[in-house]
Short mmCIF file of C-alpha atoms in Angstrom, two decimals:
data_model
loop_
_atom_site.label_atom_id
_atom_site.label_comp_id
_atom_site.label_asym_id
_atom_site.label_seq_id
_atom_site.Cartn_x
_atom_site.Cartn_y
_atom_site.Cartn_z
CA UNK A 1 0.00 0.00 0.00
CA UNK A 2 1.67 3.42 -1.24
CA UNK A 3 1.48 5.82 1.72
CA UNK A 4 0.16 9.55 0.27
CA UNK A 5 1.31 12.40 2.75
CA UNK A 6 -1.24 15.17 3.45
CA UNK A 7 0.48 17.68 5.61
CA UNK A 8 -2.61 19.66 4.84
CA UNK A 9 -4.71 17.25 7.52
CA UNK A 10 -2.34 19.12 10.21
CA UNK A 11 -2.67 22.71 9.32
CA UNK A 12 -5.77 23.24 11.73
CA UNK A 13 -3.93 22.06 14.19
CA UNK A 14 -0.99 24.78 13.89
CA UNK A 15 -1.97 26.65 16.99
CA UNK A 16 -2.23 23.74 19.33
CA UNK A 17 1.78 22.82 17.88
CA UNK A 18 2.76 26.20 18.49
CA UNK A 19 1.51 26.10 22.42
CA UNK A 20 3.43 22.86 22.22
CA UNK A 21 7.20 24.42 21.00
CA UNK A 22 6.21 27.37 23.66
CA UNK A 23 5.45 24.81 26.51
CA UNK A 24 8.66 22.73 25.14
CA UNK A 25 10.67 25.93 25.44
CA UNK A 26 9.79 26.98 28.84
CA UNK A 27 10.29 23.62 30.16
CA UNK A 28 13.95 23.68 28.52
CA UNK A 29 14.65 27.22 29.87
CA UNK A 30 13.39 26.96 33.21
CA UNK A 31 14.54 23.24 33.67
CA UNK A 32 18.10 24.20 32.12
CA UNK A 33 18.83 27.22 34.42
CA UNK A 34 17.66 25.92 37.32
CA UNK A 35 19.46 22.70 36.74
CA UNK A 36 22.48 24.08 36.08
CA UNK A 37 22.09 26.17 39.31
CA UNK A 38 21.78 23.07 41.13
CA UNK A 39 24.45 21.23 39.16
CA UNK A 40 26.88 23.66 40.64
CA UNK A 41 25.68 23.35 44.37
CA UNK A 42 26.07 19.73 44.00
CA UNK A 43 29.58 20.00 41.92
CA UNK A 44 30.92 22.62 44.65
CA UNK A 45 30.06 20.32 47.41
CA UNK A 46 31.16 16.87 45.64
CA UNK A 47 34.27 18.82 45.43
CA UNK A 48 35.41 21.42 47.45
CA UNK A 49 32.27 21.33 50.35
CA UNK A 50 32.47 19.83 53.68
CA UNK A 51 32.78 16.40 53.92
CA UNK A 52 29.80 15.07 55.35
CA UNK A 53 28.09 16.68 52.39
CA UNK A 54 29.55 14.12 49.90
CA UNK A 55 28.27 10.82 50.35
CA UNK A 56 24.32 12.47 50.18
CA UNK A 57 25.65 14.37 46.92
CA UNK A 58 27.19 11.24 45.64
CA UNK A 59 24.26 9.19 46.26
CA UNK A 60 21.69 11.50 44.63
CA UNK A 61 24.33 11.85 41.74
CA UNK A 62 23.78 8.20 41.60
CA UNK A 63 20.72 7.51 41.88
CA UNK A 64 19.41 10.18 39.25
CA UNK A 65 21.95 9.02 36.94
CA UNK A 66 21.21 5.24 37.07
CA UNK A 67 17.73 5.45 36.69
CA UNK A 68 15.46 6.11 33.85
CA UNK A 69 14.49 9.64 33.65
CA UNK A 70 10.57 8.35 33.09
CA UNK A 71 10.13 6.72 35.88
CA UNK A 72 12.30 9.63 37.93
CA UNK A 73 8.88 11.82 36.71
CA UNK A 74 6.29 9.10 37.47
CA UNK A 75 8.10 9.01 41.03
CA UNK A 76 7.39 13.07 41.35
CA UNK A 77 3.82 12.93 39.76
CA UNK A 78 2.34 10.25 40.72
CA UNK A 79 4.17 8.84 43.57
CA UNK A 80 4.87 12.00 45.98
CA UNK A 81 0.71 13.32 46.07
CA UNK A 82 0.54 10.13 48.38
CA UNK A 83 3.23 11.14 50.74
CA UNK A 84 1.07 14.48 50.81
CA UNK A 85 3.47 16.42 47.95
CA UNK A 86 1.19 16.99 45.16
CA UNK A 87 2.47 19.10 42.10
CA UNK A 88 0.39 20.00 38.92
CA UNK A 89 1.74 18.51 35.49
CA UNK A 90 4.02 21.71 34.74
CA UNK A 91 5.39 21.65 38.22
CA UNK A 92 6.14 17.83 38.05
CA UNK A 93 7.83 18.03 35.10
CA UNK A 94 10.11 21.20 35.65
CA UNK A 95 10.83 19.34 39.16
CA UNK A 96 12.01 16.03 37.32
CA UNK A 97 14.32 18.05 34.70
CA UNK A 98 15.89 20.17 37.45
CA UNK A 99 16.55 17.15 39.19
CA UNK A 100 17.74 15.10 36.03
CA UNK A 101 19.87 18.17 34.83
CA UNK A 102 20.93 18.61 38.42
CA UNK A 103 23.00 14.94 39.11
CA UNK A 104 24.55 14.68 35.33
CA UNK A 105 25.38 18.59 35.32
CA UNK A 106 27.23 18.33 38.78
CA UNK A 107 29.22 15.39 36.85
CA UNK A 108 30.50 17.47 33.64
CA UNK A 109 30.87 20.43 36.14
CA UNK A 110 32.86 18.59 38.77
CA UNK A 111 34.95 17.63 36.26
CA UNK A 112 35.61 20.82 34.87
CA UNK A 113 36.44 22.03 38.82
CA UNK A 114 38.67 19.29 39.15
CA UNK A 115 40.92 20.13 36.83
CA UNK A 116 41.75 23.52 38.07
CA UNK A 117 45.23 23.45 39.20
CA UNK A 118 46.11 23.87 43.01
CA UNK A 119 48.04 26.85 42.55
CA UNK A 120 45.47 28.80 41.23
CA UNK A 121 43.44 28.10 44.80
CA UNK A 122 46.80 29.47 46.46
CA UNK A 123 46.97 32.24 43.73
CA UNK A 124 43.36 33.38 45.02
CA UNK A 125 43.88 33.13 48.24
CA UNK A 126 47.13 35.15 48.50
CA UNK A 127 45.03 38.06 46.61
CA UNK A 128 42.98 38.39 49.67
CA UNK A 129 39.85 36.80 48.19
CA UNK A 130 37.63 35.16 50.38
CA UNK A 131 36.84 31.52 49.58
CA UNK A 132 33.35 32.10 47.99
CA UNK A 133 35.56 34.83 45.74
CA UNK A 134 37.94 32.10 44.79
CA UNK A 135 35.21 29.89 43.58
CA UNK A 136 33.47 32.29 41.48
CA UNK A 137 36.03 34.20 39.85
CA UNK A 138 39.05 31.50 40.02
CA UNK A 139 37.69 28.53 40.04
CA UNK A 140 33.90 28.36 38.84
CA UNK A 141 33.89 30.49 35.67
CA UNK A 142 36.78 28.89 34.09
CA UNK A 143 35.35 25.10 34.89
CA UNK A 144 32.17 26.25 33.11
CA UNK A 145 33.91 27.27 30.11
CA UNK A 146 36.13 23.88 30.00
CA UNK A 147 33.37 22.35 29.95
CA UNK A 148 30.51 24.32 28.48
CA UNK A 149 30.20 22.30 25.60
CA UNK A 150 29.64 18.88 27.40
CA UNK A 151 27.01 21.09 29.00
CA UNK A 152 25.39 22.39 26.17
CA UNK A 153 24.80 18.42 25.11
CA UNK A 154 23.62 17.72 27.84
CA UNK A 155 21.11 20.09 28.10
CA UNK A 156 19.72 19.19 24.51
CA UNK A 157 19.66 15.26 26.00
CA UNK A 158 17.53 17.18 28.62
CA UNK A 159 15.30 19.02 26.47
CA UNK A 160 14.77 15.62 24.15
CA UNK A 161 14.17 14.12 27.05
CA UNK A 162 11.44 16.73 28.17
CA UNK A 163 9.25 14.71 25.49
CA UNK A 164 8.36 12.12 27.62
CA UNK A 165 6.40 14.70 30.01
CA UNK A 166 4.10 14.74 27.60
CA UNK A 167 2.58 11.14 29.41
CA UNK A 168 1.84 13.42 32.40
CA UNK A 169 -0.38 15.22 30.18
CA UNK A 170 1.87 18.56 30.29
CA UNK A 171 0.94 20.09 26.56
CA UNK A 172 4.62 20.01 24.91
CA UNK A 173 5.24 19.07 20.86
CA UNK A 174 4.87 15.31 21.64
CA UNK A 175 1.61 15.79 23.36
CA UNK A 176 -0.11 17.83 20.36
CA UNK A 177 1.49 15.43 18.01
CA UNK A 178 0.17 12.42 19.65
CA UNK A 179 -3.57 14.74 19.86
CA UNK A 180 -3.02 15.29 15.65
CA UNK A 181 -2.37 11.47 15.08
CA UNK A 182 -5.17 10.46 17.27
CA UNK A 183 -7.71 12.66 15.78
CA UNK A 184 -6.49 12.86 12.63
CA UNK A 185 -4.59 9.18 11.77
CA UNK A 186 -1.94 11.27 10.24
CA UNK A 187 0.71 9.61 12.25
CA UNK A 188 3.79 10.05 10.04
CA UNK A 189 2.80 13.86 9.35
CA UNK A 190 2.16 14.98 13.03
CA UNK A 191 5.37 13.22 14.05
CA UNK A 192 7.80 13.78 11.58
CA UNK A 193 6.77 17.59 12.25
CA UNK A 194 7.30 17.09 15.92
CA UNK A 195 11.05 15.80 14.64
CA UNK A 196 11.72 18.55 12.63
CA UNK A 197 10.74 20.79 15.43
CA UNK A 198 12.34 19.17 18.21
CA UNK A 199 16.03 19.17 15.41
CA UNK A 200 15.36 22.95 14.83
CA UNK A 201 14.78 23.74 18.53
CA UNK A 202 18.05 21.93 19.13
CA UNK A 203 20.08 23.93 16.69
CA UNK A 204 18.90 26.92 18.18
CA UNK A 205 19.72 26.05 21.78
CA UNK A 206 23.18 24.59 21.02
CA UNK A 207 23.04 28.34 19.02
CA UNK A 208 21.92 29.89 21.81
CA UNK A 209 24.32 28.54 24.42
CA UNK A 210 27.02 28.92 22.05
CA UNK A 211 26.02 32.75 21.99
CA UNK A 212 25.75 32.65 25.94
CA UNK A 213 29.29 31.46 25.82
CA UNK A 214 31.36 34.07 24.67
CA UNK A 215 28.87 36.16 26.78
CA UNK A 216 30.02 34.40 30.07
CA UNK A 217 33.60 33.92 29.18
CA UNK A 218 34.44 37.50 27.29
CA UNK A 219 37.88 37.88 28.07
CA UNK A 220 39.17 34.19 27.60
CA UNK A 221 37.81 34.20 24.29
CA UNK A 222 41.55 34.78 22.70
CA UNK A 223 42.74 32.39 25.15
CA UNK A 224 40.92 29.35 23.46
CA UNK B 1 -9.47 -10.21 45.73
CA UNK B 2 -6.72 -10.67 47.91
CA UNK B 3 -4.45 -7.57 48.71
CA UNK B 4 -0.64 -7.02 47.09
CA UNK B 5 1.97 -7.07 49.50
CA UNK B 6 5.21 -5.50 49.14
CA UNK B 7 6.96 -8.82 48.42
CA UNK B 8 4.15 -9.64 45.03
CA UNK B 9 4.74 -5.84 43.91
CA UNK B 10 8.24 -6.70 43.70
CA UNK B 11 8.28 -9.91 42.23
CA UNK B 12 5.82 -9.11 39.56
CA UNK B 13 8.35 -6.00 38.52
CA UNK B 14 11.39 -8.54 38.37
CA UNK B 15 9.56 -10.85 36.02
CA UNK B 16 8.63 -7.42 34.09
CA UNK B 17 12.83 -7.02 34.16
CA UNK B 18 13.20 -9.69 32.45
CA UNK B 19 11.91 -8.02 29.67
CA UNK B 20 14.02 -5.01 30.17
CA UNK B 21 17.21 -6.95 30.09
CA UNK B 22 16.29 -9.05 26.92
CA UNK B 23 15.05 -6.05 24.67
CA UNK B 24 18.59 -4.05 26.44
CA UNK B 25 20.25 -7.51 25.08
CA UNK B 26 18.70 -7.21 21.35
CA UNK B 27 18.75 -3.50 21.18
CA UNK B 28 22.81 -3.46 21.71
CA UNK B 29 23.92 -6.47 20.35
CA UNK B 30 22.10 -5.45 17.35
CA UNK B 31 23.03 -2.01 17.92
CA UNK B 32 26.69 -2.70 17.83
CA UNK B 33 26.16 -4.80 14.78
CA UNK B 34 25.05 -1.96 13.02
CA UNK B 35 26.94 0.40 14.34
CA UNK B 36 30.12 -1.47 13.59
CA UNK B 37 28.76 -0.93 9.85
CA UNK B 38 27.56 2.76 10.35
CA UNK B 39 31.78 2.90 11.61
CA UNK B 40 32.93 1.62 8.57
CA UNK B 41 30.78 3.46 6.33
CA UNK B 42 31.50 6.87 8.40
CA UNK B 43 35.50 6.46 8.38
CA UNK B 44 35.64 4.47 5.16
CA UNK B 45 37.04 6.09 1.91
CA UNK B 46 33.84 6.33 -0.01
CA UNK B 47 32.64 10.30 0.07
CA UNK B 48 29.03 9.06 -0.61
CA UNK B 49 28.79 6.90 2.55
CA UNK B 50 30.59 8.95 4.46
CA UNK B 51 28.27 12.44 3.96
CA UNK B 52 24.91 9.39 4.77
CA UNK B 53 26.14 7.64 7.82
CA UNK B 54 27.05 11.28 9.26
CA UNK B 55 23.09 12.15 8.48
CA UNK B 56 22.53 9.62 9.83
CA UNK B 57 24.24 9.68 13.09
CA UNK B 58 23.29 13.68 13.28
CA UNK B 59 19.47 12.41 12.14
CA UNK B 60 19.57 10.05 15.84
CA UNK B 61 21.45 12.04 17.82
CA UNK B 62 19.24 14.65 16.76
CA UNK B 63 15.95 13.90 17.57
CA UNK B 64 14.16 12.54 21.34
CA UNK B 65 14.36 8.76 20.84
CA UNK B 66 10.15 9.16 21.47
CA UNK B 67 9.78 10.76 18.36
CA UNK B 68 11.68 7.56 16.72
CA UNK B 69 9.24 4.94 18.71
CA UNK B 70 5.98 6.92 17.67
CA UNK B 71 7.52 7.33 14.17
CA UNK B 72 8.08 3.87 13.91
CA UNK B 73 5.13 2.36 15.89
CA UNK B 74 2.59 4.36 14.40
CA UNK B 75 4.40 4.73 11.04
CA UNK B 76 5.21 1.18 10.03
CA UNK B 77 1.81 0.55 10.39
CA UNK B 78 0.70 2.97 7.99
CA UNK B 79 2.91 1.62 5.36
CA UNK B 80 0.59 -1.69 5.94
CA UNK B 81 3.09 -3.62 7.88
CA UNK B 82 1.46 -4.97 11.14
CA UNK B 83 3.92 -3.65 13.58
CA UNK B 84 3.68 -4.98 17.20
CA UNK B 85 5.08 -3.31 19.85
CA UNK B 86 8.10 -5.30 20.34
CA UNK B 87 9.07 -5.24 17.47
CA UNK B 88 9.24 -0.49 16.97
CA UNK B 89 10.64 -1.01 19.87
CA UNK B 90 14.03 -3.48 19.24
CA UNK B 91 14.13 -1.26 15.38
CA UNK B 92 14.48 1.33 17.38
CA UNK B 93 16.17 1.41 20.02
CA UNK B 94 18.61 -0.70 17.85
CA UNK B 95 19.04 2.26 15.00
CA UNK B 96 19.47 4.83 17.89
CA UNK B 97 21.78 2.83 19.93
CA UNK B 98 23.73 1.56 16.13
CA UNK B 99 23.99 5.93 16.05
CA UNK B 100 25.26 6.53 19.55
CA UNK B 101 27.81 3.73 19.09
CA UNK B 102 29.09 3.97 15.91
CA UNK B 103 29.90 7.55 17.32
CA UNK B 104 31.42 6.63 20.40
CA UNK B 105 33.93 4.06 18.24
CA UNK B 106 34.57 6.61 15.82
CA UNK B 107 36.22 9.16 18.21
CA UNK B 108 38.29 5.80 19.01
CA UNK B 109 39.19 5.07 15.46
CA UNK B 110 40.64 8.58 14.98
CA UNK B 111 42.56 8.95 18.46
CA UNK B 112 44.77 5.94 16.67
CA UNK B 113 47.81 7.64 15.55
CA UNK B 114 48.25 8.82 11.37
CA UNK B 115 51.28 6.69 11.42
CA UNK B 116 49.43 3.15 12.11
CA UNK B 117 47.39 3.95 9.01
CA UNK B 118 49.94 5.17 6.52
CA UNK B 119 52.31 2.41 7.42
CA UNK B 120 49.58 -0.43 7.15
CA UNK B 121 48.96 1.08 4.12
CA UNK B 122 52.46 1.04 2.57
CA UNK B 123 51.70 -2.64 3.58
CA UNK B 124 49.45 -2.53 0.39
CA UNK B 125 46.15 -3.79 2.95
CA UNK B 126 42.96 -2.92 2.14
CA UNK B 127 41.20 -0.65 4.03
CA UNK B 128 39.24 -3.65 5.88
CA UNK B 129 42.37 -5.31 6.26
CA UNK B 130 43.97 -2.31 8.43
CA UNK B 131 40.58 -1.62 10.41
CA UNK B 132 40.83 -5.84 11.11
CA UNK B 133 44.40 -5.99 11.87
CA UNK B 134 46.12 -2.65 12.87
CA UNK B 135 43.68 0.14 13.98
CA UNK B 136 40.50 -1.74 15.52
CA UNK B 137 42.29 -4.04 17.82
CA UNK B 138 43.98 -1.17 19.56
CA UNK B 139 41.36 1.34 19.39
CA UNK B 140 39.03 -1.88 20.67
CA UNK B 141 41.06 -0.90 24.19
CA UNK B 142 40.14 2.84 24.27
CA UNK B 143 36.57 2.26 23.20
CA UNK B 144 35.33 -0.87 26.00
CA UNK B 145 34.81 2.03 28.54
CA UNK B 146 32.35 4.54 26.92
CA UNK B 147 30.78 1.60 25.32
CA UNK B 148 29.74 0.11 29.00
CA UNK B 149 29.06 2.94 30.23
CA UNK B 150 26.73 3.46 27.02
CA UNK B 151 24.96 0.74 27.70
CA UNK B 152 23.63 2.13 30.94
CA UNK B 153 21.65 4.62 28.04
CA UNK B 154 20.09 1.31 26.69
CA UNK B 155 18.88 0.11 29.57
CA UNK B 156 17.46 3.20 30.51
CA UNK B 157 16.19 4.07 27.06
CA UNK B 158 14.07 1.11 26.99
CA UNK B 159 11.80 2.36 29.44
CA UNK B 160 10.41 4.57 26.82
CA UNK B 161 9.05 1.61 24.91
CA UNK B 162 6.69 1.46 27.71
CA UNK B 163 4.72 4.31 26.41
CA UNK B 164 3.92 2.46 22.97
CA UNK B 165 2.74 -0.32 24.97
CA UNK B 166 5.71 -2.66 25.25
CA UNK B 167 5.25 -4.83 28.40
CA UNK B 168 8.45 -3.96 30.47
CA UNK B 169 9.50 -2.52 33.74
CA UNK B 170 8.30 0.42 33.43
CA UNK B 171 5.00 -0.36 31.69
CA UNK B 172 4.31 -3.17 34.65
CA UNK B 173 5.06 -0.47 37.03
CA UNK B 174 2.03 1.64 35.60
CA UNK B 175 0.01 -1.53 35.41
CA UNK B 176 0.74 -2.69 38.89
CA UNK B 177 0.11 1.19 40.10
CA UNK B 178 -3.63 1.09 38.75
CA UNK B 179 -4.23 -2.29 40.26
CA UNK B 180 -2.68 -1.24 43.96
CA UNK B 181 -2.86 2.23 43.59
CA UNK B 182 0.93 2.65 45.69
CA UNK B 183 2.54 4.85 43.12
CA UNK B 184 4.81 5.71 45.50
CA UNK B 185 6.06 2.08 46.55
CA UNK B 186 5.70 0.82 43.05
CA UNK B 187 7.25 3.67 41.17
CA UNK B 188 10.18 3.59 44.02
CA UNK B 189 10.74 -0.06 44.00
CA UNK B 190 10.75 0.14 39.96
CA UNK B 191 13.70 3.07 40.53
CA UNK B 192 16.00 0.33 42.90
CA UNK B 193 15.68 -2.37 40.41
CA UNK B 194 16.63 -0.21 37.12
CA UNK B 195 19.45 1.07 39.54
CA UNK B 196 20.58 -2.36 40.14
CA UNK B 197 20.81 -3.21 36.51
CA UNK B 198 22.43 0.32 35.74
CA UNK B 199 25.26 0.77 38.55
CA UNK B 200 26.85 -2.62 38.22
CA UNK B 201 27.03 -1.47 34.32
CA UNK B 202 27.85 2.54 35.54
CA UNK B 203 31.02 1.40 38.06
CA UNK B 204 32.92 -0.85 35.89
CA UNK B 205 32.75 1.47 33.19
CA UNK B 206 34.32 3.95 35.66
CA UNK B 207 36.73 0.91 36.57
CA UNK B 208 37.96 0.20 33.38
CA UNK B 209 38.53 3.60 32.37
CA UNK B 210 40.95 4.10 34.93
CA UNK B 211 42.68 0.92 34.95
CA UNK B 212 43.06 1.77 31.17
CA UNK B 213 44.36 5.06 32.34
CA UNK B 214 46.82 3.75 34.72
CA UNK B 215 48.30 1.47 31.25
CA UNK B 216 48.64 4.46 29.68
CA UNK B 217 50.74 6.49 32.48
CA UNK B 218 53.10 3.14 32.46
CA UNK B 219 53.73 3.29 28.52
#
């Protein structure tokens, strides 16, 4: 049986795909920053915090990073309401990417701390900067830009990985696509579409973060 | 009816598991099959191949691995093939894994030194005859690390297949949920076991890449 393509089947459905790229967005922006943020905390105290801190770090670091990123979200949505933690959908699923984002961006990011060299700690210190100063300006900014491009992958696995949200009913690409092909039939159309987006919003983030890059790191641009 | 304990909840996900580890098994054996051709074709001398295997690798790499399931659950089935669910789900996982592999042994192809390959060449061997006896069996060393610890992505990335309706973990985990409605036991206990398949997998990846590190400090 030939297969005819009628990509005009999904035109009514335009503004119920656009929500979805705007919902898919803001769960990539929010998630991303705010798991970066946390990807730090963890990094710094994996690292360079006190030592009882490590072995909860390291086990949440784990954890996250050993199991499947679905059920992670299930867990959040479905499981915590019965331990009295209920979220809505968009909550749920900005929780579960911070949290994802959070144990596999403290790995990249540790790394990147790790290989600052001890004299630069010593080099900081003898400038009279306190130790919070040391981390930001000495040690912090250049670990992100080691290893801002492993970061910038990662947070395009993340944002792929935001399709899956769309089983907790949150109203992303995935979820109008899978509305289109069960109103319409027009599987292959609604999610080779959804593909295309999802490739185009990923060449605009890596874009985007690329662009962020020499915005962080200004005056180590020669330097690279 | 008689009520689930802790104990059936548990043992009903391990024989879901099962499932897990087999379509993990089939979607990176087959996976490295194919990726061991995507290799070829992507560091082989023909232009042509070289310019599709990179689409295709970017194509994979580029997309969620959802929108691959869905196209190829709901697709196929267009085309008038009758496509169970196991089956979208071993094509693709095994396509996306062939991708992330044939990538990952790439990067160990080309950290093999120029020399190896212009002096098996002035050997007069065919390009399969240096990948076969000079450049794969040492970059084989450098690539048995990332590979494990790819494989943790397999297991993990067949949980999606739950959501076209493959019976696994994951998808028993919902199942069981309805029927006992514990999300929160269910959905935790379903977290442990994936952990115990993934961290064995996770720390001897770490393991061998710094025993292989340690060889290299000596040399």
């Amino acid at each position: 049986m030939a297969y005819v393509f009628d990509y005009g089947a999904i035109v009514p459905y335009a503004p119920l795909i656009a929500k979805g790229v705007g919902i898919t967005v803001e769960l990539t922006v929010i998630g991303g920053a705010l798991g970066v943020g946390l990807g730090i905390v963890c990094a710094w105290a994996r690292s360079l915090g006190p030592r009882w801190l490590r072995p909860p770090v390291t086990l949440y670091v784990e954890l996250i990073r050993n199991t499947p990123f679905l059920i992670q979200l299930f867990f959040i949505f479905f499981g915590l309401p019965s331990i009295g933690v209920s979220l809505g959908e968009m909550q749920a699923a900005i929780l579960a990417m911070v949290i994802n984002l959070g144990a596999y961006g403290c790995e990249i990011i540790r790394a990147g701390i790790e290989a600052t060299p001890r004299g630069q700690f010593e080099a900081g210190a003898s400038l009279a900067m306190t130790r919070i100063q040391t981390f930001r300006h000495v040690v912090l900014m250049p670990a992100l830009q080691r290893i801002w491009p492993a970061l910038t992958s990662q947070i395009v696995i993340v944002m792929f990985g935001s399709a899956v949200c769309s089983q907790i009913a949150v109203e992303d690409i995935t979820f109008a696509a899978n509305f289109i092909q069960s109103r319409t039939f027009r599987a292959f159309e609604a999610y080779i579409i959804a593909t295309v987006l999802y490739l185009v919003l990923a060449l605009i983030l890596r874009q985007v973060m690329r662009s962020l890059g020499t915005l962080l790191f200004p005056r180590r641009r020669a330097a690279r | 009816m008689s009520p689930f304990t802790t104990w059936d909840i548990l043992r009903n996900l391990l024989f879901a598991a099962e499932w897990t580890i087999l379509l993990s098994l089939v979607a990176f054996i087959g996976g490295g099959i194919v990726g061991l051709a995507v290799l070829f074709a992507r560091t082989g001398r023909n232009a042509a191949l070289r310019r599709v295997s990179m689409v295709y690798i970017e194509l994979i790499q580029g997309t969620p691995l959802l929108m691959q399931l869905f196209l190829s659950f709901f697709g196929l089935s267009l085309l008038g093939f009758d496509v169970p669910p196991w089956f979208a789900a071993g094509l693709s996982l095994t396509l996306w894994t062939s991708a992330f592999l044939a990538e990952i042994w790439r990067g160990c192809v080309e950290a093999i030194p120029r020399g190896q390959w212009e002096a098996s060449s002035s050997l007069a061997m065919t390009y399969f005859e240096q990948m076969r006896h000079v450049v794969l069996p040492q970059a084989l060393r450098i690539a048995v690390p990332p590979t494990v610890g790819f494989s943790v992505q397999v297991v993990k990335g067949t949980a999606l297949t739950s959501i076209i309706g493959f019976v696994e973990l994951s998808k028993a985990s919902t199942m069981i949920t309805n029927a006992t409605f514990q999300p929160f036991v269910v959905y935790g206990l379903a977290a442990l076991v994936y952990f115990a398949l993934c961290w064995p997998l996770s720390k001897s990846s770490q393991i061998l890449e710094r025993k292989l590190n340690v060889a290299h400090r000596n040399h």
